[in-house]
């Protein structure tokens, strides 16, 4: 019987900016390890932790585990009400390829950086390759706002946090100031992107 069957809360602690785990280069998960109990449990815990905290995604480095694994999922998210839905996607050993030179400028936030948002540039058309939790190859084309979410999580596996990518630090703001001053305009911009890219 696993811990989940006993109903034990499997949320993990999310480490915050300043914790060295967030600056580590995560290691590739060996194929032979993917089905192991520790990796499968880590994935379950990432999903549960992300859902409890209303994240759009979560990378293993954010729970101080240096493996190249992230998850993405957006469904009725109160933290990001303007984000298009993304079905639960587990990516092990991701490889992201940019498919266009176009960039979009989007506000991001991060569960490891409480109460801060800022504008980063993201590629709006990417190819995401890697393995799913069964070790099967995945190959997705992700567009629009959702593409930014995948790039944010992939950055975590390389020790990169969104403020590292903020070009104009004057766009940094708290969540309160974001919703008070910038959210309306940003929602209109997101709606345009979603209209253009379908996600
Ligand atoms: Ni993050």
Coordinates of C-alpha atoms and ligand atoms in Angstrom, one line a residue:
X1 CA 0.0 0.0 0.0
X2 CA 1.4 3.4 -0.9
X3 CA 1.1 6.6 1.0
X4 CA -1.6 7.9 -1.3
X5 CA -3.9 4.9 -0.5
X6 CA -3.6 5.9 3.2
X7 CA -4.8 9.4 2.4
X8 CA -1.6 11.0 3.7
X9 CA -1.1 14.5 2.3
X10 CA 1.7 14.2 -0.3
X11 CA 2.3 17.9 -0.9
X12 CA 6.0 18.7 -0.9
X13 CA 7.5 21.9 0.3
X14 CA 8.1 24.4 -2.5
X15 CA 11.5 26.0 -2.1
X16 CA 11.8 29.8 -2.6
X17 CA 14.2 32.1 -4.4
X18 CA 17.4 32.1 -2.6
X19 CA 17.4 28.3 -2.0
X20 CA 20.3 26.9 -3.9
X21 CA 18.2 24.0 -5.3
X22 CA 16.6 26.5 -7.7
X23 CA 19.9 27.3 -9.2
X24 CA 21.0 23.8 -9.9
X25 CA 21.2 22.2 -13.3
X26 CA 18.9 19.2 -13.0
X27 CA 20.1 15.8 -14.1
X28 CA 18.6 13.6 -16.9
X29 CA 16.4 10.8 -15.5
X30 CA 17.9 7.5 -16.7
X31 CA 15.4 5.4 -18.8
X32 CA 15.7 2.6 -16.3
X33 CA 14.7 4.9 -13.4
X34 CA 11.4 6.2 -14.8
X35 CA 9.3 3.3 -13.6
X36 CA 10.9 3.4 -10.1
X37 CA 8.8 4.1 -7.1
X38 CA 10.8 7.2 -6.2
X39 CA 10.3 8.8 -9.6
X40 CA 6.6 7.8 -9.9
X41 CA 6.0 9.1 -6.4
X42 CA 7.8 12.3 -7.1
X43 CA 5.6 12.9 -10.2
X44 CA 2.4 12.2 -8.1
X45 CA 3.7 14.6 -5.5
X46 CA 4.5 17.3 -8.1
X47 CA 0.9 17.0 -9.4
X48 CA -0.7 17.2 -5.9
X49 CA 1.5 20.1 -4.8
X50 CA 0.9 22.1 -8.0
X51 CA -2.9 21.6 -7.7
X52 CA -2.9 22.6 -4.0
X53 CA -1.0 25.8 -4.7
X54 CA -2.9 26.6 -7.9
X55 CA 0.3 26.7 -10.0
X56 CA 0.3 26.4 -13.8
X57 CA 3.2 24.1 -13.6
X58 CA 5.9 22.8 -11.3
X59 CA 9.4 21.6 -11.8
X60 CA 11.2 19.0 -9.7
X61 CA 13.9 21.6 -8.8
X62 CA 11.1 23.6 -7.0
X63 CA 10.8 20.8 -4.5
X64 CA 14.6 20.6 -4.3
X65 CA 14.9 17.4 -6.4
X66 CA 17.4 17.8 -9.1
X67 CA 15.8 15.6 -11.8
X68 CA 14.8 16.8 -15.3
X69 CA 11.0 16.5 -14.7
X70 CA 8.3 19.1 -14.9
X71 CA 4.5 19.1 -15.0
X72 CA 2.1 21.6 -16.6
X73 CA -1.6 21.8 -16.1
X74 CA -4.1 24.7 -16.3
X75 CA -7.8 24.1 -15.6
X76 CA -10.0 26.7 -14.0
X77 CA -7.0 28.3 -12.3
X78 CA -7.9 31.1 -9.9
X79 CA -4.2 32.2 -9.8
X80 CA -4.1 32.7 -13.6
X81 CA -7.8 33.1 -14.7
X82 CA -6.8 34.4 -18.2
X83 CA -4.7 31.4 -19.1
X84 CA -6.0 28.9 -21.7
X85 CA -6.5 25.4 -20.3
X86 CA -3.7 22.9 -20.7
X87 CA -4.3 19.2 -19.9
X88 CA -2.1 17.6 -17.3
X89 CA 1.3 17.0 -19.1
X90 CA 4.2 15.3 -17.4
X91 CA 7.5 15.8 -19.2
X92 CA 10.7 13.9 -18.3
X93 CA 14.0 15.0 -19.9
X94 CA 12.4 17.7 -22.0
X95 CA 13.9 19.2 -25.1
X96 CA 12.3 22.4 -26.3
X97 CA 12.8 23.7 -29.9
X98 CA 11.7 27.2 -30.9
X99 CA 9.7 27.1 -34.1
X100 CA 9.6 30.9 -34.8
X101 CA 11.7 34.0 -34.3
X102 CA 8.5 35.8 -33.0
X103 CA 8.4 36.7 -29.3
X104 CA 5.5 37.6 -27.1
X105 CA 5.8 39.6 -23.9
X106 CA 3.9 38.1 -21.0
X107 CA 3.6 38.6 -17.3
X108 CA 4.8 35.6 -15.4
X109 CA 4.8 34.6 -11.8
X110 CA 6.3 31.6 -9.9
X111 CA 5.4 29.6 -6.9
X112 CA 9.0 29.8 -5.8
X113 CA 8.9 33.7 -6.0
X114 CA 6.0 34.8 -3.8
X115 CA 4.2 37.9 -4.7
X116 CA 6.2 39.0 -7.7
X117 CA 5.3 39.3 -11.4
X118 CA 7.2 40.7 -14.3
X119 CA 7.2 40.7 -18.1
X120 CA 9.4 38.2 -20.0
X121 CA 9.7 37.4 -23.7
X122 CA 8.7 33.9 -24.8
X123 CA 8.6 32.1 -28.0
X124 CA 4.9 31.5 -29.0
X125 CA 5.5 28.3 -31.1
X126 CA 7.6 25.5 -29.7
X127 CA 8.1 21.8 -30.0
X128 CA 8.3 19.9 -26.8
X129 CA 9.9 16.5 -26.9
X130 CA 10.7 14.2 -24.0
X131 CA 9.2 11.2 -22.2
X132 CA 5.9 10.8 -20.4
X133 CA 5.7 9.0 -17.0
X134 CA 5.4 5.6 -18.7
X135 CA 8.7 6.4 -20.5
X136 CA 6.9 6.8 -23.8
X137 CA 8.2 9.4 -26.2
X138 CA 6.1 12.6 -26.4
X139 CA 6.3 15.2 -29.2
X140 CA 3.9 18.2 -28.9
X141 CA 3.7 21.5 -30.7
X142 CA 2.6 24.1 -28.1
X143 CA 1.5 27.6 -29.1
X144 CA 0.6 30.9 -27.7
X145 CA 0.5 31.6 -23.9
X146 CA 0.8 27.9 -23.2
X147 CA 4.2 27.8 -24.9
X148 CA 5.4 30.3 -22.3
X149 CA 4.3 28.1 -19.5
X150 CA 6.4 25.2 -20.9
X151 CA 9.4 27.5 -21.3
X152 CA 9.1 28.7 -17.7
X153 CA 9.1 25.2 -16.4
X154 CA 12.0 24.1 -18.6
X155 CA 14.0 27.1 -17.4
X156 CA 13.6 25.7 -13.8
X157 CA 15.5 22.6 -14.8
X158 CA 18.4 24.8 -16.0
X159 CA 18.5 26.9 -12.8
X160 CA 16.8 29.9 -14.5
X161 CA 14.1 31.9 -12.8
X162 CA 11.7 34.2 -14.5
X163 CA 13.3 37.4 -13.1
X164 CA 16.5 36.4 -14.9
X165 CA 14.6 36.9 -18.1
X166 CA 12.9 40.2 -17.2
X167 CA 14.5 42.7 -19.5
X168 CA 12.8 45.8 -18.1
X169 CA 12.9 45.4 -14.3
X170 CA 10.5 48.3 -14.0
X171 CA 7.8 45.8 -15.0
X172 CA 8.3 43.9 -11.8
X173 CA 5.3 44.2 -9.5
X174 CA 3.4 42.5 -6.7
X175 CA 0.3 40.6 -7.4
X176 CA -1.8 43.3 -5.8
X177 CA -0.3 46.0 -8.0
X178 CA -0.6 43.7 -11.1
X179 CA -4.3 43.2 -10.5
X180 CA -4.9 46.9 -9.7
X181 CA -3.0 48.4 -12.5
X182 CA -2.0 46.0 -15.3
X183 CA -4.3 43.0 -15.3
X184 CA -7.0 44.5 -17.5
X185 CA -4.6 45.5 -20.3
X186 CA -2.8 42.2 -20.0
X187 CA -6.0 40.2 -20.3
X188 CA -6.8 42.0 -23.5
X189 CA -3.3 41.2 -24.8
X190 CA -3.7 37.5 -23.8
X191 CA -7.1 37.4 -25.6
X192 CA -5.4 38.6 -28.8
X193 CA -2.7 36.0 -28.5
X194 CA -5.2 33.2 -27.8
X195 CA -7.2 34.4 -30.8
X196 CA -4.1 34.3 -33.0
X197 CA -2.6 31.0 -31.8
X198 CA -5.6 29.1 -30.5
X199 CA -4.0 28.7 -27.0
Ligands
LIG1 NI1 8.2 28.8 -11.6

